[in-house]
Coordinates of C-alpha atoms and ligand atoms in Angstrom, one line a residue:
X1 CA 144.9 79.7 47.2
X2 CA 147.2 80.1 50.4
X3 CA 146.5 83.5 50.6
X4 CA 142.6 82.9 50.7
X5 CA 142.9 80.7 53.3
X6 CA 144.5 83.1 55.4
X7 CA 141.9 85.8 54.6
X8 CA 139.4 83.2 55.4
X9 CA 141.1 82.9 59.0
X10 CA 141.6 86.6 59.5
X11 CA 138.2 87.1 58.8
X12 CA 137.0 84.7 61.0
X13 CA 139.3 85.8 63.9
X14 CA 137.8 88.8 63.6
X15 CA 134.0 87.8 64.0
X16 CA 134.8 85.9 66.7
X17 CA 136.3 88.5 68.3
X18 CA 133.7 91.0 67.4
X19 CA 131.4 88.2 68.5
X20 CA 132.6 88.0 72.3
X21 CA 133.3 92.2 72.4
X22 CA 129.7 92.8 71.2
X23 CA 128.2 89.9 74.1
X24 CA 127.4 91.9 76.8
X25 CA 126.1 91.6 80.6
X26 CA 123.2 93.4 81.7
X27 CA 124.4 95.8 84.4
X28 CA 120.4 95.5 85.8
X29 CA 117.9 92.4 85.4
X30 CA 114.5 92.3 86.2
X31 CA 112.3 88.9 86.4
X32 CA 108.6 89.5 86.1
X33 CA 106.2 86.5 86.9
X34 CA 102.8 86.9 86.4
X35 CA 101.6 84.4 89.1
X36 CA 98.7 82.5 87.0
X37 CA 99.6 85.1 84.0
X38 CA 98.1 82.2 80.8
X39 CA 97.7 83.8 77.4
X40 CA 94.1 84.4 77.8
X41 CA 94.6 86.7 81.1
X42 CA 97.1 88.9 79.0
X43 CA 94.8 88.8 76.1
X44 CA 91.7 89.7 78.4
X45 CA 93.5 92.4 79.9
X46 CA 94.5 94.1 76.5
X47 CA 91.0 93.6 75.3
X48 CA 89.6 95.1 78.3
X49 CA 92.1 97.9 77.6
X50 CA 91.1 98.6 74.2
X51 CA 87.1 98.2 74.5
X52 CA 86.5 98.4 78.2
X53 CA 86.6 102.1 78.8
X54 CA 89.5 101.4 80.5
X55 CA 90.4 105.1 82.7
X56 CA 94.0 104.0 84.1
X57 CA 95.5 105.5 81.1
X58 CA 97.3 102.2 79.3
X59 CA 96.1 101.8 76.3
X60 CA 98.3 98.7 75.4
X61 CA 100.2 96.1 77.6
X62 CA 103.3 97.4 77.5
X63 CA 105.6 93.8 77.3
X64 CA 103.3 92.8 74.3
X65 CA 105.2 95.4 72.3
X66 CA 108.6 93.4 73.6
X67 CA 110.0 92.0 70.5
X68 CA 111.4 89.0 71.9
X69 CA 108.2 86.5 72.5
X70 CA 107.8 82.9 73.1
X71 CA 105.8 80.2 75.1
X72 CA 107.0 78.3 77.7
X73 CA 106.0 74.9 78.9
X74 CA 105.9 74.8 82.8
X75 CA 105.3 71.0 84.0
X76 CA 107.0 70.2 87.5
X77 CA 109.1 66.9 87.5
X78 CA 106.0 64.9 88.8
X79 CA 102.8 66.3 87.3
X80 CA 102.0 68.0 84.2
X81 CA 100.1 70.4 85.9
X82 CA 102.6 72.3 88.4
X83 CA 102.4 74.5 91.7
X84 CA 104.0 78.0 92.2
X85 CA 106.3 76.1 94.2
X86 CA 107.9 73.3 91.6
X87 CA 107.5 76.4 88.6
X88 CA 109.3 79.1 91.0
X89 CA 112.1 76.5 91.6
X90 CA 112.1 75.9 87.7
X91 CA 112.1 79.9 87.2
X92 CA 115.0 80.4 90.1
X93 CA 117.3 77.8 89.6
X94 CA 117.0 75.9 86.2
X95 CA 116.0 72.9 87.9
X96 CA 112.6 70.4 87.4
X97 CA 111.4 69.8 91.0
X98 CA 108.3 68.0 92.5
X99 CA 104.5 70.0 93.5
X100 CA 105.4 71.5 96.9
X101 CA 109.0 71.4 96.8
X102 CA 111.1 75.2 97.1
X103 CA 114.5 75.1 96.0
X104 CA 115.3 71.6 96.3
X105 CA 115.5 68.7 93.9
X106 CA 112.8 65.5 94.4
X107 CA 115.3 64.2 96.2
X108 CA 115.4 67.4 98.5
X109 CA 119.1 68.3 97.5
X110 CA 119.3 72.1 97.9
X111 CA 119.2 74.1 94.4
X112 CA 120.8 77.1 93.8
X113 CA 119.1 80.0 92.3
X114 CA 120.6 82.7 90.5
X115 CA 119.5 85.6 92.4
X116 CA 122.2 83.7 94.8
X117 CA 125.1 83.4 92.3
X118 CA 124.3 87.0 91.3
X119 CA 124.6 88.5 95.6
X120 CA 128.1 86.2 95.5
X121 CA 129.1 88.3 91.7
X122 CA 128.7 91.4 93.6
X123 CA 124.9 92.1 92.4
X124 CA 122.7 94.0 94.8
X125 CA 118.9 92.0 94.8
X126 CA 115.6 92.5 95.4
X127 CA 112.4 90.3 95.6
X128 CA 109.5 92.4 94.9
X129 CA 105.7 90.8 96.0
X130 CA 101.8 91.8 95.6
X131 CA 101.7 88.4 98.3
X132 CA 103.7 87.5 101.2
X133 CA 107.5 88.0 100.7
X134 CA 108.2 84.1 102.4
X135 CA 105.7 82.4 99.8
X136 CA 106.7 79.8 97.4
X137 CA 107.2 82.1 94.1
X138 CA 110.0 84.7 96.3
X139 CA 110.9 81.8 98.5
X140 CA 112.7 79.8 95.7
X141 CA 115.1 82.7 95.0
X142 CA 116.3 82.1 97.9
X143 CA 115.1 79.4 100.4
X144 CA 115.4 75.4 100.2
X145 CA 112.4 73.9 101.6
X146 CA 108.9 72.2 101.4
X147 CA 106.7 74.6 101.1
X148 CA 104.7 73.8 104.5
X149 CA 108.1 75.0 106.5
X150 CA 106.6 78.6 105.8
X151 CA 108.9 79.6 109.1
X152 CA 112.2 78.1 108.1
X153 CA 111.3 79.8 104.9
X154 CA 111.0 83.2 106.1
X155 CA 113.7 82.7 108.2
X156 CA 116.1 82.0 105.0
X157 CA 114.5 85.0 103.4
X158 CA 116.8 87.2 106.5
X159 CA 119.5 84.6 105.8
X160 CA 119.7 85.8 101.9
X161 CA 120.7 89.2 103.3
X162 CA 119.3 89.9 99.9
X163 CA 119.4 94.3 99.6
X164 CA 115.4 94.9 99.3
X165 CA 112.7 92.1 99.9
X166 CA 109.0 93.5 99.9
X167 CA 105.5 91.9 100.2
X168 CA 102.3 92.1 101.9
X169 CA 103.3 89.7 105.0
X170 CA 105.3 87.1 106.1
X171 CA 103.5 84.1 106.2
X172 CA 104.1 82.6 109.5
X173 CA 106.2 85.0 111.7
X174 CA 106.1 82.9 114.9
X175 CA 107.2 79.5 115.7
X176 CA 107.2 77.6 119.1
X177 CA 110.7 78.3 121.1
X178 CA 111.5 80.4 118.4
X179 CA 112.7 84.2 118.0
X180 CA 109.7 85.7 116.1
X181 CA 110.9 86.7 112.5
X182 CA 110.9 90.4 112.9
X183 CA 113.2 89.7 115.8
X184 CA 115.3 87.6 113.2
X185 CA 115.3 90.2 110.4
X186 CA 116.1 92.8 112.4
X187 CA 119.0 90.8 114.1
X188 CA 120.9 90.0 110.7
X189 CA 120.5 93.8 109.6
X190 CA 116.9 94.6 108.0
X191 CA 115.2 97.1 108.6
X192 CA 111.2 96.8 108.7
X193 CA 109.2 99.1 107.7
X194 CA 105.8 98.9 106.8
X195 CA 103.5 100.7 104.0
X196 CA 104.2 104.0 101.9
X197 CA 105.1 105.9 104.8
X198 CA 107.1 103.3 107.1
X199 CA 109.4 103.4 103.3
X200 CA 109.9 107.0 103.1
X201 CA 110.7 107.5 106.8
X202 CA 113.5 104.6 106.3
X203 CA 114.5 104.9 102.3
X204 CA 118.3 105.9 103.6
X205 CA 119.1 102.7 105.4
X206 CA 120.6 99.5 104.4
X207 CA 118.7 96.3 104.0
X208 CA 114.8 96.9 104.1
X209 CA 112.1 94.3 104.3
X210 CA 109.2 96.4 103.3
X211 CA 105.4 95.1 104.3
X212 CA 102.1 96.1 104.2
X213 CA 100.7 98.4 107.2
X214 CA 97.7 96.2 107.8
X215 CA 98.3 92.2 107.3
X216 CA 96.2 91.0 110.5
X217 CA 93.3 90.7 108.7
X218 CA 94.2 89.5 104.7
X219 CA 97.8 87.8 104.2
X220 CA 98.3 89.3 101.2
X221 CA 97.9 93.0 99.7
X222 CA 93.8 94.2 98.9
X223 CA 93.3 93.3 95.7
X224 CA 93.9 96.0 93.1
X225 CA 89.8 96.4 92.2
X226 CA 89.2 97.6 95.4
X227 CA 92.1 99.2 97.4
X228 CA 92.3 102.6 98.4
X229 CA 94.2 104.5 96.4
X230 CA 96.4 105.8 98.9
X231 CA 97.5 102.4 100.0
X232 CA 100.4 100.8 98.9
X233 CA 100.4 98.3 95.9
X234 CA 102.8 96.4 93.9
X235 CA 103.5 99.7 91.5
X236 CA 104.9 101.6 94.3
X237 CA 107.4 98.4 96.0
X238 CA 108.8 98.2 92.4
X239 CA 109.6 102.0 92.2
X240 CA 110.9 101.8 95.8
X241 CA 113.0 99.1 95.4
X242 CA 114.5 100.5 92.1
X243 CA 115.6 103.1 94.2
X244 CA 117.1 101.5 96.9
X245 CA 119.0 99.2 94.7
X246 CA 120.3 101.6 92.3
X247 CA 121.9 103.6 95.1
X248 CA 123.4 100.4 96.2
X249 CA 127.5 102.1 96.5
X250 CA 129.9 99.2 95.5
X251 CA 127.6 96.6 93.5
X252 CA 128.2 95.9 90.0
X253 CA 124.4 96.6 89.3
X254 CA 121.3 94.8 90.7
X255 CA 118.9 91.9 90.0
X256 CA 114.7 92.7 90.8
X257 CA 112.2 89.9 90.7
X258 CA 109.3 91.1 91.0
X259 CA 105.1 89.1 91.1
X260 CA 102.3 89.7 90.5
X261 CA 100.9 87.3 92.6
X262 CA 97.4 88.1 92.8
X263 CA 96.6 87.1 89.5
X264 CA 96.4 83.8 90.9
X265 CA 94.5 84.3 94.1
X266 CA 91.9 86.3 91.5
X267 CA 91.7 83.4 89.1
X268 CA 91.5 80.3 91.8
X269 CA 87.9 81.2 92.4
X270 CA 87.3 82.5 88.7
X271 CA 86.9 86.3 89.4
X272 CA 87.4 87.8 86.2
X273 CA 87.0 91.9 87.2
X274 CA 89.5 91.1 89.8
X275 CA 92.3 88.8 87.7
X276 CA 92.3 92.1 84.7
X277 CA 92.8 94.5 87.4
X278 CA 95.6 92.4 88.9
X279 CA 97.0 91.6 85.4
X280 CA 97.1 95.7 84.9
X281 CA 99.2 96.3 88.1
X282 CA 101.3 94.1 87.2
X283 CA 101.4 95.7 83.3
X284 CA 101.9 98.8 84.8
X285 CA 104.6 97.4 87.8
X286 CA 106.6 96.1 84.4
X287 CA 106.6 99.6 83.0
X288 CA 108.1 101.1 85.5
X289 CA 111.1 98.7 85.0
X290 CA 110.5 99.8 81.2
X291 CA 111.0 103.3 82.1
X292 CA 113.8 102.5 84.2
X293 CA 115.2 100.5 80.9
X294 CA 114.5 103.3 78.8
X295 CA 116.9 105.1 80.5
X296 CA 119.4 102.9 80.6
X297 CA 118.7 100.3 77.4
X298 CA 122.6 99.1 77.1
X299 CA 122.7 97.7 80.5
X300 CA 118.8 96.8 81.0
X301 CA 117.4 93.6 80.7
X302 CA 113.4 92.8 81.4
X303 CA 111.9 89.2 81.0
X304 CA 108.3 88.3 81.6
X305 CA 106.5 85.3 81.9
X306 CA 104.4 83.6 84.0
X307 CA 104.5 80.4 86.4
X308 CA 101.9 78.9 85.4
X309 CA 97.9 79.2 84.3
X310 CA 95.5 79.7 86.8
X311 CA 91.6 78.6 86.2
X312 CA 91.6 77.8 82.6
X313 CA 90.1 81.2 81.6
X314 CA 88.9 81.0 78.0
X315 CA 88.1 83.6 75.5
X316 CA 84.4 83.1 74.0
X317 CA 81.8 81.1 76.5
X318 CA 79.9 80.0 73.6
X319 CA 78.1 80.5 70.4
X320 CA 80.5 83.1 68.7
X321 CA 78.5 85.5 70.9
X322 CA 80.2 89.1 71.5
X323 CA 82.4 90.1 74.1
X324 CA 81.6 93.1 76.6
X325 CA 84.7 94.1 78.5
X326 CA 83.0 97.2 79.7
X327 CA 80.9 95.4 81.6
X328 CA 84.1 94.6 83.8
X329 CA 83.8 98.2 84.9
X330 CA 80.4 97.1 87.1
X331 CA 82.0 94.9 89.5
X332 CA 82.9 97.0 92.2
X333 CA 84.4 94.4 94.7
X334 CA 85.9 91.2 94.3
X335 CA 84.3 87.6 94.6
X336 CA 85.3 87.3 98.0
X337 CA 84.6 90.6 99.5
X338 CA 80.9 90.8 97.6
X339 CA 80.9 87.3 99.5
X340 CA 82.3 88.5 102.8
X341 CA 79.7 91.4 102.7
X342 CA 76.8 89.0 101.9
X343 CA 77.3 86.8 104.6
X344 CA 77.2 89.5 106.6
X345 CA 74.5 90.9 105.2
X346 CA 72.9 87.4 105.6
X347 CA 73.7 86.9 109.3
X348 CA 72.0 90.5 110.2
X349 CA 68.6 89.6 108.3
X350 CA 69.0 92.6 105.3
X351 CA 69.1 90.3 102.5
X352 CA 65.7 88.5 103.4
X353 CA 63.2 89.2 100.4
X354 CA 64.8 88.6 97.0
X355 CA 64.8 92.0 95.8
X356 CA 67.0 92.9 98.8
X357 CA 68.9 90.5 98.0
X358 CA 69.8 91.3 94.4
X359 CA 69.8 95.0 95.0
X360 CA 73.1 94.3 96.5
X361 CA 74.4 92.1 93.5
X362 CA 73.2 94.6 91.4
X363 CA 75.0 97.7 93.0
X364 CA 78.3 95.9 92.9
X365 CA 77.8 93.7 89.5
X366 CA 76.1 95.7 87.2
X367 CA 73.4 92.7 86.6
X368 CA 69.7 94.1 86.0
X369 CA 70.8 97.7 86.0
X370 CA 73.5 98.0 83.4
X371 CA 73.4 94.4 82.2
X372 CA 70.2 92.7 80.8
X373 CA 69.2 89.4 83.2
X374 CA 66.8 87.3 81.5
X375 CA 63.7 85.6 83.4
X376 CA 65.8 82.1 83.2
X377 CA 68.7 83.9 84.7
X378 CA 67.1 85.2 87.4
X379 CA 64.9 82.4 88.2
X380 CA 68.2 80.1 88.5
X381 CA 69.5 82.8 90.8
X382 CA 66.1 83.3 92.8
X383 CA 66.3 79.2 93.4
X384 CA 70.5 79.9 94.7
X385 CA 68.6 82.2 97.3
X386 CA 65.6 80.6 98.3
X387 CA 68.6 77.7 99.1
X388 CA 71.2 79.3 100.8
X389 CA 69.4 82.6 102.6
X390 CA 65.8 81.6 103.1
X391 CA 66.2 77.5 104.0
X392 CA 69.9 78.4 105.0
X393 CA 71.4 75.5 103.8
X394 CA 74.9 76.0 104.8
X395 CA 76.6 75.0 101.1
X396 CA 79.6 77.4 100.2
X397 CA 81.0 77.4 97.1
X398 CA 85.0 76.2 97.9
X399 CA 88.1 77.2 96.0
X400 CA 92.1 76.9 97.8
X401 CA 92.1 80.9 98.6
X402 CA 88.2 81.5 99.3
X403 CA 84.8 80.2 100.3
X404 CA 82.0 82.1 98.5
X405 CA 78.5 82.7 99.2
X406 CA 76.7 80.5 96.3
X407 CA 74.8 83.3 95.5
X408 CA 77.6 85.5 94.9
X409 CA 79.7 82.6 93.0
X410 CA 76.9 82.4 90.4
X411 CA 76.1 86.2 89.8
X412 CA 79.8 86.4 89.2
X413 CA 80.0 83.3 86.9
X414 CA 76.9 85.2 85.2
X415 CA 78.7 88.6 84.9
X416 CA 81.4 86.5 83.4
X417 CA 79.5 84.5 81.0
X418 CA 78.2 87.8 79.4
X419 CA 81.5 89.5 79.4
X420 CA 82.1 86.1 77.4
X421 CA 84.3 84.5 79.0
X422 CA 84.6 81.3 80.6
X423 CA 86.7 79.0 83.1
X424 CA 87.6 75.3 83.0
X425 CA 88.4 75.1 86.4
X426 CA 89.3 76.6 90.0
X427 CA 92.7 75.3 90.1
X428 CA 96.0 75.4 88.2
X429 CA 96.2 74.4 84.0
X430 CA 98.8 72.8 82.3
X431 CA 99.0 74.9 79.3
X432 CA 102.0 77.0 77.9
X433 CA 102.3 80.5 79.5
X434 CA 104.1 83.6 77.8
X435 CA 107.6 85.1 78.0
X436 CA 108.5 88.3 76.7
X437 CA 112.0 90.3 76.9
X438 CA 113.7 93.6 76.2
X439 CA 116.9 94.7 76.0
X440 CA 120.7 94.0 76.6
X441 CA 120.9 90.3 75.4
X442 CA 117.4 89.5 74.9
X443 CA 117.7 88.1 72.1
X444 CA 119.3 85.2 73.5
X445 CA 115.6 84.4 75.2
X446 CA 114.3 84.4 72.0
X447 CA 114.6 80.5 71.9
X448 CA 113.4 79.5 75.5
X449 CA 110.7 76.8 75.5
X450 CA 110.8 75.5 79.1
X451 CA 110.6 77.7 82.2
X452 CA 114.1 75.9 82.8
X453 CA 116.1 77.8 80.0
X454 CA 115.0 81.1 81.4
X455 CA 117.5 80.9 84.6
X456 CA 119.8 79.0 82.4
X457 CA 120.4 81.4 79.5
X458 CA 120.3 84.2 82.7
X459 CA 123.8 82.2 83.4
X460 CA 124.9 81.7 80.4
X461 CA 124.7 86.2 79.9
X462 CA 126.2 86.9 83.1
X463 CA 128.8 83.9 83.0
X464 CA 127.8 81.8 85.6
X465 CA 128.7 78.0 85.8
Ligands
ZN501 ZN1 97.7 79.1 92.6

C-alpha cells in the first residue's frame, strides 16, 4: 500500500513537471481584430468566396480552418452595445471600460495593455492599421485617454516608442501651441515614411511610423473595392512590419496587432460589396501572419476576433429566397464614392432625365443590366429621383462615417436585398463576435467567452502579473 502511494506521487511529480516543461511562450503573437467583423460578415465573405466568382484566389477564409473557435461577448461596462473604444480597451488591457473611454477605467484610472508589459519583457511591437494609426482600436494598446483627445492620443502613440506603428493617417496632427506630431515622432526617434515606396527607401532604420502617401483628402486608406492596385493596403503594412520586427537584434521575439478597420466604416452605412472586400483583406492580411506561422508553428501564436458587430448584417432578407453573391462582383465603387460621384454628377446637370440618371447606377451596380429591376422597383427609385435631383430637396441619407445621396442609398440597399441580405441598422450591435487561434498555446483560448479573457489568458502564456 506504502509503495503505491509513492508511485502515485512519483507519477504525479512527474506530470506536473512535464506539465510546466511542455507550457510554452510564444516567441511571436499576433492580434487580429476585425473592426465590425460579426459572424454574418465572415460568413458572407466565405460565401461570396465559394459562389461569387470570387478572382483573388482564396477559396476559403483561412482562420475558419483554425481549430481553436469560440464566441465572445463584447459589452462595454456601461452599455450593452459597445464602441471600438470601450472593446479595444477590453481587447488591450483585460479591463471593462465605459463607450468613449481609451485605456482608462470609468473612473479614468490609466489601464495597462499588454502590448506595454510585452515592450518592458523585451518584446519588439507593432500596431498594424487599414485606419489611422491614433484611433481608438491602436490607441488602447497604448494610449490612456477619451477618445476626443485624438492629439494627446497620437502623441502617446510616439511616447510607446513601440518598434513599427502603421496606418492611413494620424487623426489630428496639429494642436494650438503645440509641436505638430510629425515634429513629435521624429523628435523621440521615428522615422516617417509614407506609402510603398517611402517603406522601401527607409526599411533599414529603427522605429518607423509608416502612413499612407495621400491622407489630405480621406482619413483613412481607399477602401479595398476600389483602390488602385499599386497603392498600399493593409496586406502589404502587415508584411512590412513582419519584417521589420523580425530583424529587431536583441528582442526576445515580437507582438503585431494588426485591424482591419474598414470593415466597420463599410458596414456603418450598410455597403455590403464594400464590407466582403474589406473582410478579404483582412483574411488575406491574417494569412500572411499564417504563413509567417507556418514557418515557425512552435513559437507562433495568431488570435482573431473582432471588437464588435457593425450594422446588424443578416443572412436571408426574406422569404427563404436565394442568395446571389456574384452579384457583389457589379458594384464597382463603394456607397460613398458612387455618392460622392453623383452629387457631382448632380451639381453639373448630367444626371437630369432619369435614364441618365440610372445609367450611372447601372454601370457601377449591376441593377437593370446584369440584375433584373422590377417595374415596382424602379418606380420607388424613379420617385427617390424625381425628390432629390429634379425638386432638389436637400434630404441625404446620414450614417457616423458618410452622407449618401438618397438615390444611391436605395439602389445599394436594393443591390443588397437581392444579393439577400439585409441590415438592422447603421450603427454598432450587441451580439457575440468570433475568435479563432492557431498555434503555440492556443489551446488555452479555447475557453474565452468575454473579449476580457483574450488579454488575460495573453498574460497568463507569457507570465505576466
Ligand atoms: Zn463603428
Amino acid at each position: 500500500m506504502k509503495k503505491t502511494v509513492q508511485l502515485w506521487i512519483v507519477a504525479l511529480v512527474v506530470a506536473l513537471c512535464s506539465t510546466s516543461l511542455s507550457a510554452k511562450t510564444p516567441k511571436y503573437i499576433f492580434f487580429c481584430i476585425g473592426d465590425g467583423m460579426s459572424f454574418s460578415h465572415v460568413l458572407a465573405t466565405q460565401l461570396y468566396y465559394e459562389h461569387g466568382n470570387y478572382k483573388a484566389g482564396n477559396e476559403s477564409i483561412a482562420f475558419l480552418d483554425f481549430p481553436v473557435h469560440s464566441a465572445v461577448r463584447t459589452h462595454a461596462n456601461n452599455s450593452l452595445i459597445t464602441c471600438s473604444a470601450a472593446a479595444a480597451t477590453a481587447l488591450a488591457t483585460g479591463h471593462k471600460t465605459n463607450i468613449d473611454h481609451v485605456g482608462i477605467s470609468p473612473d479614468k484610472k490609466p489601464l495597462t495593455s499588454i502590448a506595454k508589459q510585452l515592450r518592458d519583457k523585451g518584446y519588439a511591437i507593432g500596431l498594424v492599421t487599414s485606419g489611422q494609426i491614433d484611433d481608438a482600436t491602436p490607441a488602447a494598446f497604448y494610449a490612456s485617454q477619451m477618445r476626443k483627445e485624438a492629439y494627446l492620443i497620437g502623441k502617446e502613440g510616439a511616447d510607446s516608442q513601440f518598434d513599427f506603428l502603421a496606418g492611413s493617417a494620424l487623426k489630428q496632427p496639429y494642436a494650438p501651441s503645440q509641436p505638430s506630431l510629425y515634429d513629435y515622432y521624429r523628435q523621440q526617434g521615428y522615422t516617417i515614411c509614407r506609402g510603398i515606396d517611402g517603406y522601401n527607401a527607409n526599411r533599414a532604420t529603427g522605429k518607423m511610423l509608416l502612413l499612407d502617401t495621400d491622407t489630405a483628402s480621406r482619413s483613412w486608406l481607399p477602401y479595398a473595392l476600389e483602390r488602385k492596385p499599386e497603392a498600399m493596403g493593409l496586406e502589404f503594412m502587415v508584411q512590412a512590419g513582419i519584417d521589420k520586427l523580425y530583424r529587431e537584434k536583441g528582442k526576445k521575439g515580437f507582438f503585431m496587432m494588426i485591424e482591419g478597420a474598414s470593415i466597420d466604416h463599410a458596414s456603418h452605412p450598410d455597403d455590403l460589396a464594400t464590407a466582403i472586400f474589406e473582410t478579404a483583406e483582412f483574411d488575406r492580411s491574417v494569412r500572411i501572419a499564417y504563413e509567417f506561422y507556418k514557418k515557425h508553428p512552435d513559437e507562433t501564436l495568431i488570435i482573431v476576433t473582432a471588437d464588435h458587430e457593425t450594422g446588424g448584417l443578416t443572412m436571408g432578407e426574406t422569404n427563404m429566397r436565394p442568395f446571389y453573391w456574384e452579384y457583389v462582383n457589379y458594384q464597382t465603387l463603394s456607397k460613398e464614392s458612387l455618392s460622392d460621384l453623383f452629387r457631382s454628377l448632380k451639381k453639373n446637370g448630367q444626371v437630369d432625365s432619369w435614364e441618365k440618371a440610372r445609367k450611372v447606377l447601372a454601370d457601377h451596380t449591376g441593377l437593370w443590366t446584369k440584375i433584373p429591376v422590377n417595374a415596382g422597383e424602379e418606380a420607388a427609385l424613379m420617385q427617390c429621383y424625381y425628390r432629390t435631383v429634379i425638386q432638389k430637396s436637400k434630404e441625404q441619407e446620414v450614417t457616423l462615417y458618410a452622407q449618401t445621396e438618397p438615390l444611391v442609398a436605395q439602389a445599394i440597399a436594393l443591390l443588397d436585398k437581392k444579393i439577400g441580405v439585409a441590415w438592422s441598422s447603421t450603427s454598432h450591435t450587441g451580439g457575440f463576435v468570433p475568435f479563432y487561434a492557431i498555434g503555440c498555446e492556443a489551446t488555452r483560448f479555447a475557453t474565452v467567452g468575454d473579449n476580457t479573457d483574450i488579454p488575460q489568458t495573453i498574460r497568463k502564456i507569457m507570465k505576466i502579473k
